[in-house]
Amino acid sequence: MSDNSSDETDAPHVLFKDRPEWKDITPLKQDDGEHPMIAIDYTPEFEDCFDYFRAILQKKEYSDRALLLTKTAAAFNPANYTVWQYRREILKTLKKDLHEEIDYMEKVILGETKNYQVWHHRRILVEWLQDPSKEKYLTEKALAKDAKNYHAWQHRQWTIKTFNLYDGELLYVDNLLQEDIKNNSAWNQRYFVINNTTGFTEEALKREIEYTLGKIKILPDNESAWNYLRGLLLHDKGGLSRNSTVTKFCENFYKEGHRSPFLLALIVDMCSERAAESGGGDDDNVYTVARAKQLCSDLATLYDTIRAKYWEYISDTIEKKSKGEPCDEACSSFN
């Protein structure tokens, strides 16, 4: 029988040294050395619990009472790797019902959503059971608390990829972006889904570019959407500057008076790309070195002044590369 049927929080905590069933165990004190530099002031309950935990860990006792002790220890310190590892050893040795453990971990995780160890324990349980049926639901509950929770997203991606659960994921991501268009984690998830399903085919690129441009229209200064657009263009055989849908959008946006630093930065990179291809930029197109330098100046003095030195450097870099002049290592990696 699992220890999960009784929750210790329903009753006052009793020290293990005062529990008759633990009289045969000699607690093992923590050894901090003779003169510890910084002595931690543990509560009596914490110290009592871990004194007994160290004792049974040393004995390698796999029992129901040991399992109950790990539950208490995890409640005191849910980030303790050794507690969870030992709990897994007990669960396996005693052949406990892992579905009960899964239910117990849902409560733990929703109270400790940013704790790596609890998510790791959950992942191992799912691997043992080969049952991911509750994982998307769990991560959605965690993400409802914090839509950018790294651990929840990591667990969700692992679950989806391991068990091929991509169906409906783009809809979920779209709902998140409707709630918060700047949610960079949701944009990342969108990329993850497409990259691991259809891939960035011509059809997928067309659809995603149109979707992203629509979001940029709603909020022009949304860095997450501009970064996603750049990621899409990396898969376009024409590069940054030869997708007519994107270039037309950017030029129209600029003519309408939009001066988002992310728009200007993309146009700068388009100019740099063309300059690198033609050795200075074609005179018959709008993506020239001269335009790049002007936009870098605008960014440095008007629209992104906090990075003025960066834009001055980029301006010099583009000019040097267009002339075939040598530049430093950082310069050579630019476009």
Tab-separated table of N, CA, C and O in Angstrom, residues 15 51 57 115 136 168 239 253 285 310 335:
chain	number	residue	atom	x	y	z
A	15	LEU	N	7.379	14.595	15.743
A	15	LEU	CA	8.786	14.312	15.485
A	15	LEU	C	9.012	12.812	15.381
A	15	LEU	O	8.385	12.023	16.093
A	51	ASP	N	17.762	13.764	10.162
A	51	ASP	CA	18.594	12.856	10.972
A	51	ASP	C	18.144	11.418	10.759
A	51	ASP	O	18.974	10.500	10.628
A	57	LEU	N	18.893	5.919	5.060
A	57	LEU	CA	19.610	5.920	3.793
A	57	LEU	C	20.903	5.119	3.930
A	57	LEU	O	21.266	4.339	3.039
A	115	ASN	N	10.543	23.957	-9.550
A	115	ASN	CA	11.517	23.083	-8.897
A	115	ASN	C	11.907	21.964	-9.860
A	115	ASN	O	11.081	21.129	-10.231
A	136	LYS	N	0.089	16.601	-20.474
A	136	LYS	CA	-0.261	17.878	-21.099
A	136	LYS	C	-1.201	18.668	-20.197
A	136	LYS	O	-1.086	19.891	-20.062
A	168	GLY	N	-3.155	19.151	-31.884
A	168	GLY	CA	-3.784	20.199	-31.099
A	168	GLY	C	-2.829	21.187	-30.467
A	168	GLY	O	-3.266	22.164	-29.840
A	239	GLY	N	16.785	33.563	-48.286
A	239	GLY	CA	17.426	34.298	-47.210
A	239	GLY	C	16.498	35.340	-46.604
A	239	GLY	O	15.279	35.276	-46.736
A	253	PHE	N	5.417	48.913	-44.093
A	253	PHE	CA	5.395	49.266	-42.667
A	253	PHE	C	6.270	50.503	-42.434
A	253	PHE	O	5.898	51.416	-41.703
A	285	ASN	N	18.381	48.260	-56.328
A	285	ASN	CA	17.459	47.782	-55.294
A	285	ASN	C	17.588	48.649	-54.052
A	285	ASN	O	18.516	49.449	-53.934
A	310	TYR	N	26.722	49.598	-30.437
A	310	TYR	CA	26.520	48.380	-31.240
A	310	TYR	C	26.194	48.753	-32.685
A	310	TYR	O	26.765	48.196	-33.629
A	335	ASN	N	26.414	37.984	-40.762
A	335	ASN	CA	25.951	37.603	-42.082
A	335	ASN	C	27.006	36.780	-42.810
A	335	ASN	O	27.298	37.018	-43.954
